[in-house]
XYZ file of N, CA and C in Angstrom:
732
model
N 49.440 56.311 98.508
C 49.012 56.838 96.861
C 49.262 58.105 96.444
N 48.696 58.751 97.773
C 48.963 60.880 97.266
C 49.963 61.047 97.479
N 51.033 60.510 98.158
C 52.680 60.724 97.567
C 52.817 60.702 96.253
N 52.266 59.285 95.411
C 53.283 58.937 94.553
C 52.622 59.906 93.444
N 51.309 60.474 94.130
C 50.714 61.245 92.526
C 51.082 62.528 92.942
N 51.493 63.045 93.827
C 52.411 64.175 94.047
C 53.277 64.420 93.438
N 54.443 63.467 93.543
C 55.558 63.006 92.888
C 55.163 63.407 91.591
N 54.601 62.438 91.041
C 54.335 62.180 89.900
C 54.132 63.610 88.909
N 53.457 64.703 89.116
C 52.921 65.769 89.190
C 53.943 66.570 89.291
N 54.799 66.435 90.153
C 56.634 67.028 90.274
C 57.910 67.128 88.724
N 57.137 65.312 88.531
C 58.145 64.784 87.605
C 57.432 65.771 86.512
N 56.486 66.012 85.898
C 55.449 66.587 85.310
C 55.733 68.069 85.127
N 56.068 68.916 85.818
C 56.146 69.996 86.344
C 57.734 70.552 85.816
N 58.653 69.392 86.069
C 59.859 69.251 85.973
C 60.566 68.621 84.307
N 59.265 68.824 84.000
C 59.466 68.058 82.291
C 59.137 69.045 81.635
N 58.150 69.740 82.073
C 57.667 71.008 81.129
C 58.564 71.926 81.181
N 59.333 72.306 82.057
C 60.279 73.494 82.596
C 61.743 72.955 81.440
N 61.750 71.619 81.389
C 63.239 70.884 80.520
C 62.812 71.172 79.194
N 61.796 71.372 78.765
C 61.582 71.262 77.549
C 61.140 72.952 77.121
N 60.980 73.878 77.807
C 60.166 74.926 77.494
C 61.542 75.751 77.796
N 62.663 75.292 78.751
C 63.705 76.293 78.748
C 64.715 76.162 77.334
N 64.757 75.017 76.606
C 65.707 74.750 75.937
C 64.996 75.742 74.450
N 66.097 75.566 73.383
C 65.368 76.633 72.244
C 65.272 75.678 71.644
N 66.049 74.265 71.384
C 65.367 73.445 70.185
C 64.009 73.416 70.166
N 63.032 72.789 71.422
C 62.100 72.861 71.539
C 60.658 74.130 70.702
N 61.914 75.291 71.260
C 60.510 75.809 71.368
C 61.016 76.471 69.787
N 61.795 76.214 68.892
C 62.126 76.599 67.810
C 61.056 75.638 67.071
N 61.267 74.681 67.206
C 60.318 73.461 66.653
C 58.559 73.939 66.921
N 58.831 74.184 67.569
C 57.203 74.851 67.611
C 56.789 76.121 67.082
N 57.617 76.983 66.516
C 57.687 78.213 66.026
C 57.657 77.284 64.407
N 58.117 76.509 63.922
C 57.892 75.970 62.871
C 56.906 75.191 62.888
N 56.665 74.232 63.603
C 55.028 73.933 63.274
C 54.040 75.033 62.672
N 54.124 76.188 63.592
C 52.973 77.359 63.592
C 53.062 77.800 62.612
N 54.381 78.230 62.019
C 54.984 78.898 60.581
C 54.158 77.329 59.653
N 54.493 76.879 59.704
C 54.014 75.189 58.467
C 52.549 75.593 58.809
N 51.899 75.489 59.783
C 50.668 74.810 59.951
C 49.572 76.246 59.245
N 50.264 77.612 59.425
C 49.596 79.048 58.842
C 50.337 79.173 57.337
N 50.763 78.652 56.732
C 51.172 78.341 55.421
C 50.599 77.784 54.663
N 50.304 76.239 55.200
C 49.219 75.043 54.809
C 48.161 75.920 54.775
N 47.473 76.394 55.893
C 45.726 77.127 56.064
C 45.963 78.345 54.896
N 46.851 79.211 54.722
C 46.577 80.149 53.756
C 46.787 79.274 52.488
N 47.352 78.785 52.192
C 47.494 77.785 50.577
C 46.140 77.409 50.029
N 45.602 76.602 51.433
C 44.490 75.596 51.368
C 43.107 77.215 50.999
N 43.634 78.469 51.934
C 42.298 79.168 51.009
C 42.548 79.657 49.579
N 44.170 80.172 49.645
C 44.351 80.327 48.162
C 43.771 79.439 47.029
N 44.118 78.145 47.120
C 43.467 77.441 46.027
C 42.590 76.214 46.669
N 41.345 75.907 46.541
C 40.554 75.170 47.390
C 40.716 73.851 46.901
N 41.773 73.654 46.081
C 42.241 72.070 45.785
C 43.754 71.643 46.585
N 44.089 72.673 47.048
C 45.415 71.929 47.716
C 44.289 71.908 49.312
N 44.366 70.881 50.207
C 43.659 70.596 50.771
C 45.051 69.240 51.798
N 45.210 70.107 53.062
C 45.838 69.538 53.959
C 45.170 68.049 54.529
N 46.035 67.061 54.808
C 45.623 65.433 55.085
C 46.286 65.615 56.623
N 45.250 64.002 57.164
C 45.930 63.653 58.207
C 47.289 63.490 58.853
N 47.922 62.910 57.365
C 49.956 62.870 57.412
C 50.635 63.958 57.596
N 49.702 65.404 57.460
C 50.263 66.685 57.764
C 50.263 67.006 59.442
N 49.445 66.637 59.492
C 48.995 66.724 61.270
C 50.037 65.337 62.151
N 50.109 64.457 62.134
C 50.998 63.340 62.000
C 52.656 64.153 62.031
N 52.858 64.562 61.175
C 53.834 65.404 61.071
C 54.549 66.171 62.119
N 53.409 66.638 61.929
C 53.647 67.996 63.598
C 53.715 67.380 64.492
N 53.225 66.396 64.708
C 52.867 65.657 66.306
C 54.153 64.891 66.369
N 54.537 64.373 65.334
C 55.908 63.590 65.827
C 57.280 64.385 65.894
N 57.114 65.297 65.076
C 58.388 66.837 64.948
C 57.869 67.145 66.356
N 57.247 67.434 67.221
C 57.412 67.818 68.108
C 57.547 66.958 69.405
N 57.115 66.061 69.403
C 57.389 64.884 70.377
C 58.638 64.262 70.281
N 59.212 64.253 69.305
C 60.676 63.533 68.657
C 61.745 64.750 69.344
N 61.637 66.078 69.518
C 62.524 67.165 69.673
C 62.096 67.094 71.335
N 60.425 67.698 71.971
C 60.639 67.577 73.424
C 60.797 66.122 73.914
N 60.866 64.998 73.453
C 60.928 63.775 74.335
C 62.410 63.722 74.608
N 63.051 64.007 73.533
C 64.767 64.193 74.057
C 65.079 65.103 75.238
N 64.812 65.996 75.668
C 65.057 66.287 76.644
C 64.708 66.298 78.485
N 63.958 64.851 77.955
C 63.048 64.924 79.243
C 64.006 64.145 80.195
N 65.188 63.787 79.505
C 66.165 62.572 80.448
C 67.856 63.186 79.882
N 67.906 63.970 79.272
C 68.818 64.406 78.904
C 69.684 64.152 79.470
N 71.230 63.211 79.236
C 72.423 63.676 80.052
C 72.646 64.753 80.674
N 72.650 64.547 82.041
C 73.388 66.307 82.674
C 72.695 66.016 83.659
N 71.789 66.974 84.021
C 70.837 67.595 84.924
C 69.787 66.751 85.431
N 69.018 66.394 83.896
C 67.689 66.330 83.917
C 67.990 64.307 84.117
N 68.624 64.016 83.676
C 69.226 62.348 84.133
C 69.809 61.906 85.206
N 70.560 63.220 86.331
C 70.884 62.751 87.516
C 69.749 63.406 87.899
N 68.855 63.938 88.284
C 67.588 64.243 88.641
C 66.715 62.637 89.135
N 66.450 62.493 87.446
C 65.666 60.997 87.577
C 66.011 60.196 88.254
N 67.643 59.852 88.170
C 68.293 59.011 89.229
C 68.007 58.969 90.617
N 67.325 60.250 91.275
C 67.701 60.794 92.581
C 65.733 60.048 92.877
N 64.814 60.231 92.171
C 63.660 60.092 92.098
C 63.463 58.506 93.124
N 62.529 58.361 94.394
C 62.726 58.055 95.091
C 60.598 57.158 94.655
N 60.540 56.514 94.436
C 59.044 56.380 93.760
C 58.791 55.012 92.813
N 57.688 54.612 92.134
C 57.659 53.213 91.533
C 58.314 53.657 90.253
N 58.667 52.947 89.756
C 59.989 52.504 88.332
C 59.491 53.321 87.125
N 57.845 53.170 87.028
C 57.695 53.965 86.138
C 57.371 55.614 86.381
N 57.200 56.127 87.438
C 57.268 57.791 87.852
C 58.005 58.156 86.694
N 58.897 58.379 86.305
C 59.795 58.286 85.557
C 58.952 59.132 84.562
N 59.118 58.028 83.873
C 59.027 58.411 82.410
C 57.556 58.711 82.198
N 56.575 57.793 83.491
C 55.135 58.456 82.859
C 55.083 60.403 83.507
N 55.943 60.359 84.649
C 55.712 62.177 84.950
C 56.429 62.978 83.890
N 57.436 62.348 83.243
C 58.158 63.170 82.185
C 57.274 63.469 80.751
N 56.677 62.454 80.803
C 56.279 62.375 78.930
C 55.138 63.379 79.817
N 53.900 63.329 80.942
C 52.888 64.031 81.366
C 52.922 65.601 80.748
N 54.193 65.765 81.140
C 54.836 66.945 81.107
C 55.068 67.961 80.154
N 55.604 66.608 79.441
C 55.738 67.358 77.559
C 54.743 66.930 76.583
N 53.794 66.201 77.227
C 52.355 66.687 76.450
C 51.088 68.009 76.745
N 52.099 68.185 77.541
C 51.379 69.478 78.176
C 52.148 70.614 77.610
N 53.097 70.739 76.768
C 54.085 71.411 76.268
C 53.453 71.419 74.502
N 53.261 69.717 74.329
C 53.627 70.030 72.994
C 51.944 69.615 71.999
N 51.002 69.390 73.191
C 49.661 68.947 72.842
C 49.168 70.508 72.190
N 48.940 71.275 73.026
C 48.367 72.284 73.017
C 48.494 73.028 71.183
N 50.000 72.669 70.598
C 50.046 73.350 69.313
C 49.959 71.820 68.312
N 49.865 70.399 69.350
C 49.412 69.394 68.104
C 47.515 69.988 67.819
N 46.963 70.174 69.135
C 45.612 70.581 68.663
C 45.535 71.912 67.526
N 46.116 73.143 67.782
C 45.908 74.043 66.646
C 46.116 73.060 65.432
N 47.525 72.169 65.481
C 47.397 71.998 63.670
C 46.051 70.928 63.219
N 45.616 70.247 64.234
C 44.323 69.486 64.217
C 42.751 70.414 63.542
N 42.674 71.624 64.520
C 41.817 72.333 64.458
C 42.193 72.872 62.745
N 43.070 73.734 62.893
C 43.338 74.110 61.849
C 43.384 73.201 60.125
N 43.934 72.544 60.420
C 44.276 71.389 59.259
C 43.208 70.668 58.891
N 42.130 69.920 59.908
C 41.543 69.123 60.029
C 40.114 69.670 59.742
N 40.208 70.939 60.350
C 38.640 71.517 60.608
C 38.414 71.583 59.087
N 38.593 71.947 58.349
C 37.749 72.257 56.519
C 37.867 70.816 56.045
N 38.790 69.690 56.338
C 38.128 68.838 55.104
C 38.148 67.677 56.577
N 37.322 67.717 57.349
C 36.158 66.773 58.213
C 35.550 66.930 58.834
N 34.707 66.048 59.250
C 33.590 66.331 59.988
C 33.680 66.249 61.386
N 32.706 66.108 62.252
C 33.026 66.568 63.762
C 33.700 65.301 64.697
N 33.170 64.172 63.975
C 33.484 62.808 64.946
C 34.786 62.292 63.471
N 35.037 63.125 62.453
C 36.373 62.847 61.794
C 37.178 63.277 62.679
N 37.277 64.936 63.379
C 37.952 65.487 63.981
C 38.154 65.376 65.021
N 37.430 64.244 65.809
C 37.339 64.189 67.234
C 38.275 62.845 66.574
N 38.313 61.975 65.893
C 39.356 60.966 65.966
C 40.894 61.216 65.552
N 40.609 62.132 64.571
C 41.938 62.885 64.218
C 42.666 63.601 65.732
N 41.848 63.755 66.430
C 42.442 64.645 67.773
C 43.185 63.527 68.418
N 41.868 62.222 68.760
C 42.354 60.992 69.653
C 43.680 60.813 68.861
N 43.724 59.941 67.577
C 45.192 59.369 67.020
C 46.222 60.385 67.513
N 46.347 61.410 66.892
C 47.078 62.438 67.096
C 47.829 62.865 68.596
N 47.094 62.762 69.314
C 47.296 62.740 70.733
C 47.936 61.426 70.980
N 47.817 60.092 70.530
C 48.133 58.849 71.185
C 49.568 58.827 70.493
N 49.550 59.383 68.865
C 50.783 59.229 68.287
C 52.162 59.917 68.761
N 51.657 61.592 69.622
C 52.687 61.657 70.355
C 53.142 61.610 71.559
N 52.026 60.573 72.154
C 52.329 60.301 73.611
C 53.619 58.614 72.942
N 53.230 57.954 71.986
C 54.097 57.229 71.901
C 55.616 57.516 71.628
N 55.380 58.458 70.538
C 56.513 59.390 70.164
C 57.571 59.321 71.016
N 57.004 60.289 71.653
C 57.778 60.601 73.327
C 58.174 59.786 74.088
N 57.426 58.875 74.584
C 58.202 57.518 75.407
C 58.939 56.710 74.295
N 59.323 56.714 73.360
C 59.892 55.736 72.689
C 61.239 56.666 72.303
N 61.123 57.988 72.057
C 62.463 59.023 72.550
C 62.825 59.063 73.690
N 62.418 59.394 74.650
C 62.880 59.470 75.955
C 63.483 57.825 76.446
N 62.886 56.638 76.188
C 63.393 55.647 76.460
C 65.227 55.075 75.881
N 65.131 55.902 74.182
C 66.461 55.950 74.194
C 67.461 56.717 74.399
N 66.754 58.232 74.897
C 67.898 59.259 74.946
C 68.638 58.901 76.400
N 68.490 57.890 77.716
C 70.254 58.250 78.737
C 71.428 57.410 77.785
N 70.978 56.436 76.696
C 71.778 55.099 76.553
C 72.358 56.028 74.648
N 71.410 56.582 74.413
C 72.031 57.184 72.953
C 72.388 58.713 72.851
N 72.122 59.232 73.512
C 71.852 61.002 74.110
C 71.057 61.762 73.297
N 70.692 63.061 73.721
C 69.242 63.436 73.284
C 69.412 63.971 72.116
N 70.691 64.152 71.449
C 70.778 64.798 70.109
C 70.581 63.533 69.091
N 71.251 62.398 69.545
C 70.783 61.187 68.911
C 69.396 60.644 68.927
N 69.166 60.772 69.583
C 67.648 60.237 70.074
C 66.279 61.194 69.411
N 66.958 62.216 69.278
C 65.929 63.303 69.116
C 65.936 62.818 66.847
N 67.318 63.054 66.707
C 67.443 62.333 64.882
C 66.574 61.318 64.974
N 67.122 60.591 66.139
C 66.336 59.033 65.263
C 64.682 58.715 65.550
N 63.811 59.744 66.144
C 62.864 60.332 66.339
C 61.811 61.051 65.274
N 63.441 62.035 64.585
C 62.669 62.753 63.707
C 62.449 61.765 62.269
N 63.843 61.103 61.854
C 63.899 59.921 61.310
C 62.686 59.256 60.603
N 62.452 59.244 62.035
C 60.816 58.375 61.974
C 60.061 58.724 61.742
N 59.601 59.660 62.232
C 58.682 60.510 61.895
C 58.184 61.044 60.106
N 59.663 61.131 59.684
C 59.353 62.142 58.226
C 59.514 60.424 57.418
N 60.517 59.514 57.588
C 60.328 58.690 57.150
C 58.988 57.586 57.236
N 58.364 57.197 58.192
C 57.592 56.701 58.747
C 55.621 57.010 58.299
N 56.313 58.074 57.432
C 54.769 58.168 56.403
C 54.646 56.896 55.108
N 55.848 56.889 54.933
C 55.742 55.899 53.619
C 55.513 54.351 54.200
N 54.047 53.515 53.417
C 53.589 52.725 53.864
C 54.601 51.395 53.695
N 54.134 50.113 53.903
C 54.969 48.966 53.938
C 55.023 48.834 52.884
N 53.971 48.743 51.762
C 54.188 48.425 50.391
C 54.910 48.901 49.553
N 54.950 49.858 50.014
C 55.860 51.022 49.040
C 57.560 50.806 49.749
N 57.668 50.181 50.436
C 58.778 49.938 50.841
C 59.434 48.259 50.905
N 57.809 47.674 50.165
C 58.381 46.151 49.207
C 59.251 46.716 48.288
N 57.831 47.696 47.512
C 58.199 47.793 46.196
C 59.867 48.925 45.747
N 60.384 49.543 46.763
C 61.451 50.180 46.338
C 61.924 49.048 47.023
N 62.296 47.583 47.480
C 63.648 47.292 47.696
C 63.713 45.724 47.342
N 62.770 45.829 45.863
C 62.269 44.424 45.357
C 63.320 43.966 44.585
N 64.615 44.930 44.196
C 65.652 44.427 43.734
C 67.084 43.714 45.000
N 66.380 44.095 46.239
C 67.679 43.530 47.580
C 66.607 42.661 48.355
N 66.250 41.496 47.762
C 65.216 40.453 48.464
C 66.240 40.320 49.737
N 67.796 40.398 50.026
C 68.163 40.056 51.374
C 67.367 40.614 52.698
N 67.382 42.210 52.231
C 66.630 43.499 52.994
C 65.536 43.389 53.468
N 64.850 42.937 51.872
C 63.535 42.977 51.667
C 62.183 42.731 52.759
N 62.787 41.675 53.099
C 61.672 41.189 54.210
C 61.903 42.145 55.366
N 63.128 41.693 56.179
C 63.869 41.841 57.291
C 63.273 43.822 57.171
N 63.244 44.121 56.348
C 62.957 45.862 56.056
C 60.875 45.981 56.382
N 60.402 44.936 55.461
C 59.463 45.329 55.836
C 58.578 44.903 56.903
N 58.872 44.078 57.695
C 58.480 43.562 58.818
C 58.702 44.467 60.339
N 60.333 45.411 59.930
C 60.905 45.968 60.664
C 59.375 47.177 60.753
N 59.193 47.568 59.273
C 57.944 48.836 58.898
C 56.585 48.443 59.827
N 56.680 47.373 59.702
C 55.016 46.655 59.982
C 55.270 47.191 61.382
N 56.018 46.460 61.916
C 56.602 46.744 63.535
C 55.962 47.678 64.894
N 57.430 48.608 64.230
C 57.494 50.043 64.318
C 56.002 50.799 64.451
N 56.286 51.800 65.671
C 54.667 52.612 65.639
C 54.961 53.611 64.685
N 55.104 53.563 63.328
C 55.622 54.485 62.357
C 54.191 55.259 62.186
N 54.170 56.328 61.951
C 52.836 57.052 61.265
C 52.165 56.666 60.169
N 52.370 55.738 59.450
C 51.573 55.357 58.533
C 50.509 54.556 59.519
N 50.967 53.746 60.280
C 50.203 53.357 61.324
C 48.548 54.363 61.482
N 49.149 55.169 62.457
C 48.418 56.246 62.218
C 47.654 56.965 61.405
N 48.160 56.858 60.462
C 47.367 57.652 59.301
C 46.130 56.891 58.772
N 46.621 55.423 59.154
C 45.508 54.076 58.727
C 44.665 54.260 59.707
N 45.085 54.234 60.951
C 43.864 54.304 62.364
C 42.857 55.380 61.919
N 43.197 56.590 61.112
C 42.708 57.807 61.349
C 41.604 57.615 60.022
N 41.953 56.575 59.393
C 41.162 56.868 58.107
C 40.022 54.868 58.179
N 41.051 53.982 58.673
C 39.812 53.207 59.169
C 40.835 52.325 60.125
N 39.432 52.992 61.408
C 39.897 52.455 62.479
C 39.505 51.518 62.925
N 40.635 50.641 63.445
C 40.577 49.315 64.144
C 41.312 48.841 65.181
N 41.136 47.606 65.519
C 42.032 47.392 67.049
C 43.482 46.890 66.605
N 43.750 46.223 65.603
C 45.018 46.213 65.472
C 45.951 47.280 65.686
N 45.564 48.419 64.749
C 46.483 49.172 64.702
C 46.647 50.537 66.023
N 44.942 50.297 66.755
C 45.331 50.583 68.603
C 46.242 49.966 68.972
N 46.090 48.743 69.150
C 47.085 48.090 69.845
C 48.305 47.747 70.036
N 48.655 48.121 68.854
C 50.330 48.215 68.318
C 50.512 49.738 69.564
N 50.071 49.708 68.991
C 50.301 51.632 69.092
C 50.402 52.109 70.829
N 49.712 51.085 71.087
C 49.246 51.234 73.121
C 50.574 50.187 73.422
N 50.532 49.115 72.647
C 51.909 47.950 73.207
C 53.289 49.090 73.223
N 53.511 49.719 72.325
C 54.842 50.233 71.978
C 54.216 51.812 73.097
N 53.053 51.857 73.214
C 53.233 53.177 74.473
C 53.816 52.298 75.964
N 53.498 51.205 76.069
C 53.775 50.695 77.540
C 55.582 49.968 77.494
N 55.625 49.638 76.043
C 57.200 49.905 75.840
C 58.379 51.142 76.206
N 57.524 52.041 75.546
C 58.355 53.220 76.022
C 58.478 53.353 77.604
N 57.643 53.251 77.906
C 57.687 53.802 79.476
C 58.664 52.744 80.193
N 58.364 51.228 80.271
C 59.149 50.331 80.513
C 60.427 50.398 80.346
N 60.781 50.490 79.049
C 62.042 51.397 78.579
C 62.867 52.456 78.584
N 61.714 53.218 79.079
C 62.953 54.465 79.378
C 63.126 54.468 80.884
N 62.271 53.630 81.956
C 62.776 53.330 83.116
C 64.223 52.247 83.402
N 63.609 51.672 82.269
C 64.681 50.149 82.248
C 66.064 51.381 81.991
N 66.311 51.979 81.254
C 67.704 52.789 80.656
C 68.023 53.828 81.442
N 67.112 54.441 82.456
C 67.845 55.407 82.942
C 68.318 54.522 84.052
N 67.452 53.142 84.376
C 68.376 52.433 85.714
C 69.698 51.824 85.142
N 70.132 51.694 84.205
C 70.965 51.307 82.952
C 71.734 52.323 83.221
N 71.303 53.549 82.993
C 72.754 54.459 82.616
C 73.353 55.020 83.970
N 72.038 54.674 84.794
C 72.997 55.005 86.255
C 73.718 53.990 87.024
N 73.433 52.873 86.739
C 74.607 51.580 87.257
C 75.603 51.756 86.412
N 75.757 52.284 84.774
C 76.968 52.465 83.952
C 77.816 53.203 84.428
N 77.481 54.419 85.367
C 78.311 55.117 85.557
C 79.071 55.775 87.069
N 78.073 54.473 87.742
C 78.503 54.685 88.964
C 80.084 54.007 89.125
N 80.992 54.076 89.937
C 82.132 53.022 90.194
C 81.970 52.017 90.639
N 82.449 51.368 90.390
C 82.791 49.301 90.664
C 82.619 49.550 92.006
N 82.926 50.246 92.927
C 82.684 50.177 94.337
C 81.672 50.309 94.730
N 81.060 50.922 94.405
C 79.650 51.584 95.012
C 78.850 50.407 94.664
N 79.424 49.412 93.574
C 77.980 48.273 93.495
C 78.585 46.528 93.601
N 79.429 46.603 94.445
C 80.002 45.299 95.330
C 79.241 45.340 96.462
N 79.069 44.307 96.939
C 78.332 43.624 97.934
C 78.914 44.031 98.871
């Protein structure tokens, strides 16, 4: 057990380095700080302009999508994942933890700066817990897509889900009212995916159903990431190596 814990810590350290050494997560972090500062300055200048939880979730999702796409990116990061000897969950869990060590400080800054003026202490704690959970879920889901899609496509998919995911299912239903063929599947998909409208509802109205959906997707992200790493490895191995 001690060896597994140490190996997981090593994966977390590697993940932190993978995120920090790439310019895209650094640029995203700078953008988040600028957006946070602008929101704060605007709310100070105009008391009627108040940021809400959706702003914090956009920050969390953006950071998670960009950082998560670097954890098992094709190349050195994915090759190192092939060579890890340990439980199937070690690489996705360890690298998710390492990514969170980099992204969560920025998310917490957003929670404190944007949430403190409009939330009580209990509301601020609830906002922080949901934001951290949403960051972890988005990170694992993007990680699971990266070995098959590539880092750029996975990051784009994660960013699209983050920026469009604030639209509630009722709005999707109304927007597609003239296209009944796609209306039902689109609304069903919107209700199943871990989009930030669900996290925003969980902040406003804490409940077990939204928490359970996010937890399920967190586990699916870990399992899907482990499967995708193994599938990518098998696809790259020569046929002669996998014959009995």
